[in-house]
GROMACS .gro file of N, CA, C and O in nm:
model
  536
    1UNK      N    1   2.456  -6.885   3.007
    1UNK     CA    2   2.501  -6.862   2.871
    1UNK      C    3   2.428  -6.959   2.779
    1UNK      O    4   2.396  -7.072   2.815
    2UNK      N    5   2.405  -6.912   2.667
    2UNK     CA    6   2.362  -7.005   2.561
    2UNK      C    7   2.404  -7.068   2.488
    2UNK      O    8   2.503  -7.016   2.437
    3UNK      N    9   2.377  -7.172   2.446
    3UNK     CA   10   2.433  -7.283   2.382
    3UNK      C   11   2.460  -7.221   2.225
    3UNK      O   12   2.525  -7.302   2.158
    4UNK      N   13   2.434  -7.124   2.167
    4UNK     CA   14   2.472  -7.073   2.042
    4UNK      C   15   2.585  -6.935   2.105
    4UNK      O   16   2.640  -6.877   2.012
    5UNK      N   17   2.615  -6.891   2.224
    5UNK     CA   18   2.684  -6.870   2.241
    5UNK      C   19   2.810  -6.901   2.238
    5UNK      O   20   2.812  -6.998   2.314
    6UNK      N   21   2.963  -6.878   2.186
    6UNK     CA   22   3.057  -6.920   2.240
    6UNK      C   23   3.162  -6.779   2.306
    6UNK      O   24   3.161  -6.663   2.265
    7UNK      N   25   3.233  -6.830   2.403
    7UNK     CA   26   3.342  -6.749   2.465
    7UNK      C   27   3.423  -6.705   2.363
    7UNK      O   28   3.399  -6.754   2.253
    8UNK      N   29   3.519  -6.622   2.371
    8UNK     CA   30   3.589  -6.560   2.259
    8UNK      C   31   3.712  -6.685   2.220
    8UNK      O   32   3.755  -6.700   2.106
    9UNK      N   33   3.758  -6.775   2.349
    9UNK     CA   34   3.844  -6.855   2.352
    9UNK      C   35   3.813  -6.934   2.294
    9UNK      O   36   3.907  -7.000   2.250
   10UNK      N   37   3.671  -6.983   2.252
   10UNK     CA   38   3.630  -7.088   2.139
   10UNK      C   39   3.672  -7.021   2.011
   10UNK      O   40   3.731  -7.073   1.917
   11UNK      N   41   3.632  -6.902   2.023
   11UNK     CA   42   3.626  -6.853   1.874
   11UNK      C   43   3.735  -6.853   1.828
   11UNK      O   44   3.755  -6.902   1.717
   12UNK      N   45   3.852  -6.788   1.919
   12UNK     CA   46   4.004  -6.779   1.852
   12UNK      C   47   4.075  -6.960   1.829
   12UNK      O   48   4.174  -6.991   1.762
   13UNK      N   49   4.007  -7.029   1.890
   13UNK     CA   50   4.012  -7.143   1.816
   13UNK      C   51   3.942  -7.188   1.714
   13UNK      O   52   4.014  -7.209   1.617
   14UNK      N   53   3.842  -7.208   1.699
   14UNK     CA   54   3.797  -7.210   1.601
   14UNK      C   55   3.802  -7.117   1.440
   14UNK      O   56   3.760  -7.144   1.328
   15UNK      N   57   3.878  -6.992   1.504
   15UNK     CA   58   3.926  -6.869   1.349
   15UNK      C   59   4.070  -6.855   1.340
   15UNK      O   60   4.120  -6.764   1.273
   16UNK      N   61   4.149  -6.953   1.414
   16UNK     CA   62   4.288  -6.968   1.468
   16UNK      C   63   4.326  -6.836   1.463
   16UNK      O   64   4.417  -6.812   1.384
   17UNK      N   65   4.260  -6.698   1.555
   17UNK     CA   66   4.309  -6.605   1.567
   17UNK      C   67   4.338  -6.597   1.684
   17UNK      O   68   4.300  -6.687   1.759
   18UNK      N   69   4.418  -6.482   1.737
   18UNK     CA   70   4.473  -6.433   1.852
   18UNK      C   71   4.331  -6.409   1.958
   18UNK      O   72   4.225  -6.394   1.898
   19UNK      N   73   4.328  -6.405   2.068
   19UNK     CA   74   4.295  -6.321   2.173
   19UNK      C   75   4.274  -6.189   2.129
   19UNK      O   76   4.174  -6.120   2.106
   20UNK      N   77   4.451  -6.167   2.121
   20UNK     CA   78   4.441  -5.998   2.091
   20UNK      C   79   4.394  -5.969   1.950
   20UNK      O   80   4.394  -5.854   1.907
   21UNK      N   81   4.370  -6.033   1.906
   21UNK     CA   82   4.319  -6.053   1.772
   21UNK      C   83   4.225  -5.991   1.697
   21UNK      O   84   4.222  -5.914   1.601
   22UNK      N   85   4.136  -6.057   1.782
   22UNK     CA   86   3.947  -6.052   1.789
   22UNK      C   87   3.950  -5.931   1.885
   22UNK      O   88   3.850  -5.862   1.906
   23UNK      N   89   4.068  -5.910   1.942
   23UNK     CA   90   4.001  -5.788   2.073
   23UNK      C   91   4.034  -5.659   1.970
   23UNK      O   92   3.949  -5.570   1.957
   24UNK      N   93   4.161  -5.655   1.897
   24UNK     CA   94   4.202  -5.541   1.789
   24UNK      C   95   4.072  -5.563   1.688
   24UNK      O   96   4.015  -5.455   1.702
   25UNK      N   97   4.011  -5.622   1.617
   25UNK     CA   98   3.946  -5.638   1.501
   25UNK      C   99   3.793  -5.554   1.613
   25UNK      O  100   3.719  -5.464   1.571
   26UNK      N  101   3.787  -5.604   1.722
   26UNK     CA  102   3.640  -5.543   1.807
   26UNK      C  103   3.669  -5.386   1.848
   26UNK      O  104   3.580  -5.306   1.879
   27UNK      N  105   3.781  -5.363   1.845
   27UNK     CA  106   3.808  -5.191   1.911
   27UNK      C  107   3.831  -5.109   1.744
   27UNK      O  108   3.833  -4.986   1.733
   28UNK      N  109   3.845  -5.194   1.638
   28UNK     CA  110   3.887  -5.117   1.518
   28UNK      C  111   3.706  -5.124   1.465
   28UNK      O  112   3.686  -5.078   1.352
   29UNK      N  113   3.592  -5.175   1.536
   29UNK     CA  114   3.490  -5.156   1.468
   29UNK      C  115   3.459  -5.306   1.338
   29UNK      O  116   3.357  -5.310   1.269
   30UNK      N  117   3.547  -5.390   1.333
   30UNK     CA  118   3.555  -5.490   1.247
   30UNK      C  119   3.392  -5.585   1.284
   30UNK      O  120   3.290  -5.598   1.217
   31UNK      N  121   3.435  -5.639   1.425
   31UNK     CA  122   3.345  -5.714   1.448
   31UNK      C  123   3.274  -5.688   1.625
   31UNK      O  124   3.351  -5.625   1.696
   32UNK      N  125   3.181  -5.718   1.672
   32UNK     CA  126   3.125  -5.688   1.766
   32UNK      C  127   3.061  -5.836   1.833
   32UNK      O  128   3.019  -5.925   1.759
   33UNK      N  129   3.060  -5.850   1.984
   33UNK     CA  130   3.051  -5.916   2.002
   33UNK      C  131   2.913  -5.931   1.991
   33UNK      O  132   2.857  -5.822   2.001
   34UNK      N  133   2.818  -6.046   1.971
   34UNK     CA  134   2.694  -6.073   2.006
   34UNK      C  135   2.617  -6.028   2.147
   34UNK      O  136   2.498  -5.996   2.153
   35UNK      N  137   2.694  -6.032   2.241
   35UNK     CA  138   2.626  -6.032   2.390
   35UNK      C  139   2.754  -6.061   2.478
   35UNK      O  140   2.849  -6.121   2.429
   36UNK      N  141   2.754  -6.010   2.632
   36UNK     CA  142   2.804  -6.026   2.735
   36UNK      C  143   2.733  -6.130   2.807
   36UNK      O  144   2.615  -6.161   2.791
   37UNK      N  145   2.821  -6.183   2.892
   37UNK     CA  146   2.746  -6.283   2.970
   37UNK      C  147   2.754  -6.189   3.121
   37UNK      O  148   2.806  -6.079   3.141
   38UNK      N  149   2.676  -6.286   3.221
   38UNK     CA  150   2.667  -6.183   3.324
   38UNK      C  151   2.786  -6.108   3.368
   38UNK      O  152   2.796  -5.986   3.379
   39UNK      N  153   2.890  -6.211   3.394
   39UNK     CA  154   3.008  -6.143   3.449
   39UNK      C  155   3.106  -6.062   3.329
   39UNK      O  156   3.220  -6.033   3.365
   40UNK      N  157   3.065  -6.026   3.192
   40UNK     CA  158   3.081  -5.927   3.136
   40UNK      C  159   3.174  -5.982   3.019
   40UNK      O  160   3.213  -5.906   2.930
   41UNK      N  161   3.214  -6.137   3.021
   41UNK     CA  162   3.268  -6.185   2.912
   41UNK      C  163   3.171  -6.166   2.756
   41UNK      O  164   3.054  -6.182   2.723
   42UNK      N  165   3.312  -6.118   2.685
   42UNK     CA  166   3.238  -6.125   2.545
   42UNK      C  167   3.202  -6.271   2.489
   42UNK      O  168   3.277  -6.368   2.499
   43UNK      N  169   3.057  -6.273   2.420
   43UNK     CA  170   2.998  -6.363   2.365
   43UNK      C  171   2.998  -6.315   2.212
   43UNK      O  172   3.004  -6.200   2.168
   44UNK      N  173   2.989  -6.459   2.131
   44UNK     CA  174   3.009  -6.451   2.006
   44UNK      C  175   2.897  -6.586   1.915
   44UNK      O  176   2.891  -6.708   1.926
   45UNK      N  177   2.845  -6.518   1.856
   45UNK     CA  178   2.752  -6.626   1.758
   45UNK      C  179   2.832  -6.704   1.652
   45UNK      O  180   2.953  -6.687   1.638
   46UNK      N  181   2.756  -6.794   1.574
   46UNK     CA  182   2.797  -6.825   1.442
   46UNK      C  183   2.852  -6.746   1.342
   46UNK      O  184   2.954  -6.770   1.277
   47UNK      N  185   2.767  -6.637   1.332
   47UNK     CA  186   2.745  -6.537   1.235
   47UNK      C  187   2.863  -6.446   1.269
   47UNK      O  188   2.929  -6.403   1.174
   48UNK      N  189   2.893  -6.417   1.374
   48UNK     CA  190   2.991  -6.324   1.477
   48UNK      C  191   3.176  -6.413   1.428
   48UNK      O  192   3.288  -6.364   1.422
   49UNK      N  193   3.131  -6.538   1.405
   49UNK     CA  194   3.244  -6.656   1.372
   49UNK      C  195   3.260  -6.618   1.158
   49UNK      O  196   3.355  -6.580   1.091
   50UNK      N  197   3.148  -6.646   1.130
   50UNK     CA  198   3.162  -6.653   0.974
   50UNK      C  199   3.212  -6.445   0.963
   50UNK      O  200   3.228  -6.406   0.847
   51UNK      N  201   3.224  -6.382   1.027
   51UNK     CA  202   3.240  -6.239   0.999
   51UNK      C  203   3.370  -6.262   1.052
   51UNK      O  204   3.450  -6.216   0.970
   52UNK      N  205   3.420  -6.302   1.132
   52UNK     CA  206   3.583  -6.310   1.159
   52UNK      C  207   3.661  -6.381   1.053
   52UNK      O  208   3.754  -6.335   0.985
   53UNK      N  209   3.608  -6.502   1.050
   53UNK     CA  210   3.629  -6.587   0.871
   53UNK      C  211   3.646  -6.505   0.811
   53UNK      O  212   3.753  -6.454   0.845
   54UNK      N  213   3.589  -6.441   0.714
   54UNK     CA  214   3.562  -6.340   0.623
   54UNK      C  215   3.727  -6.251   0.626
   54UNK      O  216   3.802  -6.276   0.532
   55UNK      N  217   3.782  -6.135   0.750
   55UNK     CA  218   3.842  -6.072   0.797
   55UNK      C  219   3.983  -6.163   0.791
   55UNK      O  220   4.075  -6.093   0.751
   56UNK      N  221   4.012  -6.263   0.812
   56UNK     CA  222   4.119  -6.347   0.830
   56UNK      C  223   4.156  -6.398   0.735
   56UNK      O  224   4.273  -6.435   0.728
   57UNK      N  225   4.033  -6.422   0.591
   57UNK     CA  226   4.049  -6.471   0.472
   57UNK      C  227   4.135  -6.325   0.384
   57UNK      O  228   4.240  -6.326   0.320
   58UNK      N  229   4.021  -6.190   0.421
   58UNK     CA  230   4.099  -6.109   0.340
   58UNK      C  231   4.280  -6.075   0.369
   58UNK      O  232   4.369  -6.070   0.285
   59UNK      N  233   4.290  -6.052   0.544
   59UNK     CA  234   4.429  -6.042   0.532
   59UNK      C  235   4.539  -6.048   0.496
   59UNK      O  236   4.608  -5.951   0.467
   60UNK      N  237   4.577  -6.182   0.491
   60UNK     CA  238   4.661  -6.259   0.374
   60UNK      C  239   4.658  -6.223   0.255
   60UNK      O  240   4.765  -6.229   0.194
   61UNK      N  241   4.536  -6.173   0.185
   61UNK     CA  242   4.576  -6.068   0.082
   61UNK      C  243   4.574  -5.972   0.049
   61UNK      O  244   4.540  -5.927  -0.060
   62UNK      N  245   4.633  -5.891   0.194
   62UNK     CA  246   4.689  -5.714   0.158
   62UNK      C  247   4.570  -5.649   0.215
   62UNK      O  248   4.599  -5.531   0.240
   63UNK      N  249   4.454  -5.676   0.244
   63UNK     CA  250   4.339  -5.614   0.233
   63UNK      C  251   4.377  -5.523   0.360
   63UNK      O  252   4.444  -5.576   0.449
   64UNK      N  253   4.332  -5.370   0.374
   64UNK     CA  254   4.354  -5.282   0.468
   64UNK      C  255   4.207  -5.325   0.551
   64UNK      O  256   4.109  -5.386   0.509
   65UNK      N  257   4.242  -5.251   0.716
   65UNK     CA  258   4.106  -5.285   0.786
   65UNK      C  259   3.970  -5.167   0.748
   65UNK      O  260   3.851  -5.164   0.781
   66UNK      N  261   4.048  -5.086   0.672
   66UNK     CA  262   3.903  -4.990   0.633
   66UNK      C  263   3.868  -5.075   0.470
   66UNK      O  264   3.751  -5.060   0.433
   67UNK      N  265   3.939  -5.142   0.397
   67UNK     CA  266   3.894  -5.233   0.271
   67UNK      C  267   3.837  -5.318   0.331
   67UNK      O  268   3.746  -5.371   0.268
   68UNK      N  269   3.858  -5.359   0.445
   68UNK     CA  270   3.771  -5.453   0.546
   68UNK      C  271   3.644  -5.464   0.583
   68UNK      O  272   3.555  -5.547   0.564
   69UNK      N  273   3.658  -5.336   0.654
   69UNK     CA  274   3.541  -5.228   0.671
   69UNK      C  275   3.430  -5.188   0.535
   69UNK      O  276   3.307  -5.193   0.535
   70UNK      N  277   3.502  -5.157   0.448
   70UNK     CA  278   3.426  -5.155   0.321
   70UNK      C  279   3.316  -5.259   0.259
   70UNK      O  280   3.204  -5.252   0.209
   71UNK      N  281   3.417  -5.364   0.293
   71UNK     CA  282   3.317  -5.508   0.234
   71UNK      C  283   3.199  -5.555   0.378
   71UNK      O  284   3.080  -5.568   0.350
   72UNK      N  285   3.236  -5.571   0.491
   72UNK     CA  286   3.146  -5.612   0.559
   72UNK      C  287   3.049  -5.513   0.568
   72UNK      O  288   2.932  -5.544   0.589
   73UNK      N  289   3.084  -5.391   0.552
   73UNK     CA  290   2.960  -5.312   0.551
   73UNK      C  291   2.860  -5.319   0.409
   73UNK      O  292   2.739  -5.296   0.416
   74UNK      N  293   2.914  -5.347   0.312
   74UNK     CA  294   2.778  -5.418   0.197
   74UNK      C  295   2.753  -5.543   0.261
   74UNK      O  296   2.648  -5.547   0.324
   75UNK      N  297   2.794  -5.602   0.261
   75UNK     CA  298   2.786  -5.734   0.300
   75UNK      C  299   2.609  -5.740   0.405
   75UNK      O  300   2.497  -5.790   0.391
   76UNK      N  301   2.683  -5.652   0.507
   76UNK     CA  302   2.600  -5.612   0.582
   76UNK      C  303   2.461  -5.558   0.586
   76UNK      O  304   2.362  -5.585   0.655
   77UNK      N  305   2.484  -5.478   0.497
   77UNK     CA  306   2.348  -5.385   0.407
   77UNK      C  307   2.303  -5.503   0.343
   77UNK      O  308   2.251  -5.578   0.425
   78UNK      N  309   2.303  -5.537   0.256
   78UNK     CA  310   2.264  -5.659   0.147
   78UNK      C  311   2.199  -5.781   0.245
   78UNK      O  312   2.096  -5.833   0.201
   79UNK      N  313   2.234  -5.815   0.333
   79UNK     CA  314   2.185  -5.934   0.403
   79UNK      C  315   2.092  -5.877   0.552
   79UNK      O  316   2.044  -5.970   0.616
   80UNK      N  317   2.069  -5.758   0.598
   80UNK     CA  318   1.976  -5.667   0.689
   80UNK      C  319   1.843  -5.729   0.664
   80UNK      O  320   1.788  -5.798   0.750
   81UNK      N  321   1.774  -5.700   0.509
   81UNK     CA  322   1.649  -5.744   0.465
   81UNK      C  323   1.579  -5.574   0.471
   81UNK      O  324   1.461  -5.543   0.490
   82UNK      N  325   1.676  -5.502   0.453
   82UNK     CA  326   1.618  -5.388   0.492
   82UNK      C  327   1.605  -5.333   0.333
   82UNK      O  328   1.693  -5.362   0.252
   83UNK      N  329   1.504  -5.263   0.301
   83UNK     CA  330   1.455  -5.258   0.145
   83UNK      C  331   1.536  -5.147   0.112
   83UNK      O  332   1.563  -5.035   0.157
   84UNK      N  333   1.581  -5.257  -0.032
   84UNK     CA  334   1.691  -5.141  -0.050
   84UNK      C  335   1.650  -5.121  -0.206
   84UNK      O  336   1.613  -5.220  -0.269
   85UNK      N  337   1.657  -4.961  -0.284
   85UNK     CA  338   1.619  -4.907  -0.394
   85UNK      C  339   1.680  -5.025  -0.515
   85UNK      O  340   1.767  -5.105  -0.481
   86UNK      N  341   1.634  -5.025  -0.635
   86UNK     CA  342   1.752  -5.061  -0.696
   86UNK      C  343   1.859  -5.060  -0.761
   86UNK      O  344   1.908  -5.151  -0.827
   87UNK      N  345   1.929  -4.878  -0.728
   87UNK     CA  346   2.061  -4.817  -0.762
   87UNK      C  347   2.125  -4.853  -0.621
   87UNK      O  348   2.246  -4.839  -0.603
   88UNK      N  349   2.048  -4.896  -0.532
   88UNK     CA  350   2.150  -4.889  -0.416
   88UNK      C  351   2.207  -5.055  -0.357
   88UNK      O  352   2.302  -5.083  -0.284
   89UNK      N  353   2.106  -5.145  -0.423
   89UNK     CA  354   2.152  -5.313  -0.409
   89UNK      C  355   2.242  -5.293  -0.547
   89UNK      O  356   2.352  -5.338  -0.518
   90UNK      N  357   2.244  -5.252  -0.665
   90UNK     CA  358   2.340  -5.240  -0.794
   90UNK      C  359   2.507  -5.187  -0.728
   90UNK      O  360   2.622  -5.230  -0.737
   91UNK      N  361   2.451  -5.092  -0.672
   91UNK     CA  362   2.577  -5.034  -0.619
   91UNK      C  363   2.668  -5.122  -0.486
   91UNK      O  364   2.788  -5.143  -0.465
   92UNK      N  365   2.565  -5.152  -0.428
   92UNK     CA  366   2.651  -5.269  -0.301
   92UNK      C  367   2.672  -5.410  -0.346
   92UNK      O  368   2.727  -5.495  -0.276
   93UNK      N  369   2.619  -5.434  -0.481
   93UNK     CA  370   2.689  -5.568  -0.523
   93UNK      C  371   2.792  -5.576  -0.597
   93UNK      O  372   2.876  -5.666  -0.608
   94UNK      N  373   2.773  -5.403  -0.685
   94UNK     CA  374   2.922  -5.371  -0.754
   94UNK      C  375   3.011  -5.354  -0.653
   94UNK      O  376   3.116  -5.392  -0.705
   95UNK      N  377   3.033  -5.325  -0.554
   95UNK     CA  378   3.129  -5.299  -0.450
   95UNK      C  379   3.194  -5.453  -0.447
   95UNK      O  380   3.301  -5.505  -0.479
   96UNK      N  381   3.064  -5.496  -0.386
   96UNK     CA  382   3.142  -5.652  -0.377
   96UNK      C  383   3.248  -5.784  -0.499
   96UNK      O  384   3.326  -5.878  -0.494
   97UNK      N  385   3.183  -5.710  -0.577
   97UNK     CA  386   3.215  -5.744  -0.738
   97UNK      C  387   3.403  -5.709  -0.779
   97UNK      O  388   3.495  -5.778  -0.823
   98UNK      N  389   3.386  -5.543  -0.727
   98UNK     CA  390   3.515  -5.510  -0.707
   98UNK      C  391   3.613  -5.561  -0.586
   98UNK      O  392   3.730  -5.525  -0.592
   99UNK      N  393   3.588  -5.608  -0.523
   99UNK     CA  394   3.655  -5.658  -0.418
   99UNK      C  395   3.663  -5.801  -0.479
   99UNK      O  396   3.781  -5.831  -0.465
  100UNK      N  397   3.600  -5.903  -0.538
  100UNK     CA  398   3.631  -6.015  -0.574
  100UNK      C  399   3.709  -6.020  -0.693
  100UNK      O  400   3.767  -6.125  -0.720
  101UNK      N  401   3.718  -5.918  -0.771
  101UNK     CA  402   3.830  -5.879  -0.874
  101UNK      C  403   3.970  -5.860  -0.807
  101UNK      O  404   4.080  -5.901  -0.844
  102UNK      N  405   3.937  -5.789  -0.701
  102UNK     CA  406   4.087  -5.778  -0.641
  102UNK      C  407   4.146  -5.857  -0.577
  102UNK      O  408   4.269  -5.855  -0.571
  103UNK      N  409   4.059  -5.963  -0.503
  103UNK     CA  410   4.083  -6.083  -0.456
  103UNK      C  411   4.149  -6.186  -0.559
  103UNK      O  412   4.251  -6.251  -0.539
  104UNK      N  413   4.067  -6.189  -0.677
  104UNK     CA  414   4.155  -6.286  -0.794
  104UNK      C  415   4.298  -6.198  -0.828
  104UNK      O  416   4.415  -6.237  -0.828
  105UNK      N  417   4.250  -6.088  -0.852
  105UNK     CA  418   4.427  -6.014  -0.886
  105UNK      C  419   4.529  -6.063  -0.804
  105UNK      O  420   4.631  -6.109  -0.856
  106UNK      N  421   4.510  -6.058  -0.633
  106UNK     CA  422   4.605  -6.113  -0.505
  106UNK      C  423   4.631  -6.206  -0.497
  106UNK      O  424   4.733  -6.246  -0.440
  107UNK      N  425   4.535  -6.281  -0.558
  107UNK     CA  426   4.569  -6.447  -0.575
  107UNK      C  427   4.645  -6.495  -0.690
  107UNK      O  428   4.698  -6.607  -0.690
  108UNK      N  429   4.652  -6.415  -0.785
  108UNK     CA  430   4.696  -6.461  -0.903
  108UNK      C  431   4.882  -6.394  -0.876
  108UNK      O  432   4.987  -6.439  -0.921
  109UNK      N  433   4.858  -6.287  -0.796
  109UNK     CA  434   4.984  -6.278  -0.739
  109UNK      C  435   5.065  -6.342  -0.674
  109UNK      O  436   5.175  -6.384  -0.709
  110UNK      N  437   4.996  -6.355  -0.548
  110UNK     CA  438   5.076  -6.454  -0.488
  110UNK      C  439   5.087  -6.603  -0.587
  110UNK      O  440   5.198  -6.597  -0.640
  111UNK      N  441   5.047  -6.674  -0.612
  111UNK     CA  442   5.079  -6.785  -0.714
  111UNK      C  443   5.201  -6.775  -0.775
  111UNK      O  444   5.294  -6.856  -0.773
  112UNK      N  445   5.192  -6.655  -0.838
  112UNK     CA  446   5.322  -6.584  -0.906
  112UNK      C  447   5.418  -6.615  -0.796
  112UNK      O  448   5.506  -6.692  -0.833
  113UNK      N  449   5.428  -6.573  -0.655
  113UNK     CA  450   5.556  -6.541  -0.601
  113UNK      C  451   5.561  -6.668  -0.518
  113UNK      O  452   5.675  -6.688  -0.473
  114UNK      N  453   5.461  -6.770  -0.480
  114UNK     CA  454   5.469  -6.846  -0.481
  114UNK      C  455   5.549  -6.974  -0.568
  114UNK      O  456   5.624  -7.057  -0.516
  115UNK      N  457   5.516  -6.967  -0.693
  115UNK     CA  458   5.621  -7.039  -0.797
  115UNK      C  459   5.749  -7.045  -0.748
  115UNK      O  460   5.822  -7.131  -0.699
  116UNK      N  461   5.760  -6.851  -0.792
  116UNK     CA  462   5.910  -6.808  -0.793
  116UNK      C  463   5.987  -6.865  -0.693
  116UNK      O  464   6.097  -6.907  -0.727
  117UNK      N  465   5.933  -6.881  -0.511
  117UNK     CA  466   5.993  -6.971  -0.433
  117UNK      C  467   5.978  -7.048  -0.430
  117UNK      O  468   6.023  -7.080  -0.320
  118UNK      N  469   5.933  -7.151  -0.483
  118UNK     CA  470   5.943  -7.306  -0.525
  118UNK      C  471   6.047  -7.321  -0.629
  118UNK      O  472   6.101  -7.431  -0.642
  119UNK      N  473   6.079  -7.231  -0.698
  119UNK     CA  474   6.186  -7.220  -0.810
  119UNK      C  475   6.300  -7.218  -0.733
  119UNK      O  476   6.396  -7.294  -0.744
  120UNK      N  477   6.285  -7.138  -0.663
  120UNK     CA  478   6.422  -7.071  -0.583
  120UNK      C  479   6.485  -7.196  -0.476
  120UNK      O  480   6.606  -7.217  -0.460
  121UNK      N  481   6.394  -7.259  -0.421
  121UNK     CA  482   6.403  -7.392  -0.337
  121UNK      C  483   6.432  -7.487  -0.388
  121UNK      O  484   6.522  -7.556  -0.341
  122UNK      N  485   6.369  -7.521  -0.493
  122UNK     CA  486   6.431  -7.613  -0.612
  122UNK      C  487   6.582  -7.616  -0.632
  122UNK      O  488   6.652  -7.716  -0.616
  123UNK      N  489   6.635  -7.456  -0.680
  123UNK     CA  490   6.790  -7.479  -0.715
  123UNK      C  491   6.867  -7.497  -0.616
  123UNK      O  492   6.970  -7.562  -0.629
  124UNK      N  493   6.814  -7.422  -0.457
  124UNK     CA  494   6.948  -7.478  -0.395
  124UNK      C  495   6.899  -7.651  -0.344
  124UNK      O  496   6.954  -7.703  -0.246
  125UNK      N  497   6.825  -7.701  -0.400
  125UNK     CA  498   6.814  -7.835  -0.367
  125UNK      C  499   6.889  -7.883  -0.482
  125UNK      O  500   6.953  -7.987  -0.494
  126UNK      N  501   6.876  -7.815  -0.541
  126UNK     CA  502   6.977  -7.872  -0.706
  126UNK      C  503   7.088  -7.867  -0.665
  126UNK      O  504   7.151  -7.973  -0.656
  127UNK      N  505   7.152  -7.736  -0.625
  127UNK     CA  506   7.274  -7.711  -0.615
  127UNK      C  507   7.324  -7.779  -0.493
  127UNK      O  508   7.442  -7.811  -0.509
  128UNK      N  509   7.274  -7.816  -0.366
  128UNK     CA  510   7.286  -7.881  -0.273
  128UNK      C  511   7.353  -8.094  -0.290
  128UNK      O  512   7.442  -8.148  -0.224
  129UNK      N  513   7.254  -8.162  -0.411
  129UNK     CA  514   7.288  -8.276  -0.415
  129UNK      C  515   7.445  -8.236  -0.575
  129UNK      O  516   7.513  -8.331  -0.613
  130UNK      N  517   7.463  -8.131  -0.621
  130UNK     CA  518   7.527  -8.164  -0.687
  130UNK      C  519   7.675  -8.139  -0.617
  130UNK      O  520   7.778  -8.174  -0.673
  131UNK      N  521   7.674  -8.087  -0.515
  131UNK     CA  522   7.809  -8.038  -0.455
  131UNK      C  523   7.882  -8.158  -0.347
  131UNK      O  524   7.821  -8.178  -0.242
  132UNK      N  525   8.014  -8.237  -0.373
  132UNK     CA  526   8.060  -8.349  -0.312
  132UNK      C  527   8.100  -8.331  -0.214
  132UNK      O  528   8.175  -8.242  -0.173
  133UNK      N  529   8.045  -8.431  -0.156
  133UNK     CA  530   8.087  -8.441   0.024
  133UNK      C  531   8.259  -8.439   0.027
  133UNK      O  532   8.342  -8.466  -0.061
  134UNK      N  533   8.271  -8.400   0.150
  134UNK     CA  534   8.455  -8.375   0.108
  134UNK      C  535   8.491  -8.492   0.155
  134UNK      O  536   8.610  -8.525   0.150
   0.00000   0.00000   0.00000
């Protein structure tokens, strides 16, 4: 095995994902492993690591695995080196463009509901020191 190789067990440490994780995200088409080693373990690169990143970042905000699918595949196109017209790099950076709009929208959400339970934690901490021990 190669030293830019890692086992999947590095990786789910290193992307603090599951096992079954990386094995659901590899059978849904998300991510693919780099290479097998002889005895048929999946191998995984850097690049194979920053594409699971990516997938684990969107989750947390709502993102479906075909909105998933959506972005790594520009992503993908755009960074190939494969010559692309220029309605068709316009069009895969607007994609990406729209996805980072929706990313600030999710974020600006959660913040929102974030507050709201810090609000909410707040009062029964309020209401908690104001009530006398019997």
């Amino acid at each position: 095995m190669s030293s830019e190789h890692m086992q999947i067990g590095e990786v789910a440490a290193r992307t603090e994902l599951s096992l079954r994780t990386i094995r659901h995200y590899e059978t849904t088409g998300l991510v693919t492993p780099s290479a097998r080693s002889q005895g048929g373990f999946r191998l995984y690169t850097e690049s194979d690591v920053a594409r699971l990143m990516v997938i684990r970042r969107m989750k947390p905000l709502g993102f479906t695995l075909d909105e998933m699918r959506a972005l790594l595949d520009a992503t993908d196109r755009l960074d190939s080196g494969e010559t692309l017209s220029l309605a068709e790099r316009e069009e895969l950076l607007e994609r990406i463009r729209g996805f980072e709009r929706a990313a600030q929208e999710r974020v600006a959400d959660l913040r929102t509901q974030l507050a709201r339970a810090e609000e909410f934690a707040g009062t029964l901490a309020a209401r908690l020191t104001r009530t006398p021990a019997p």
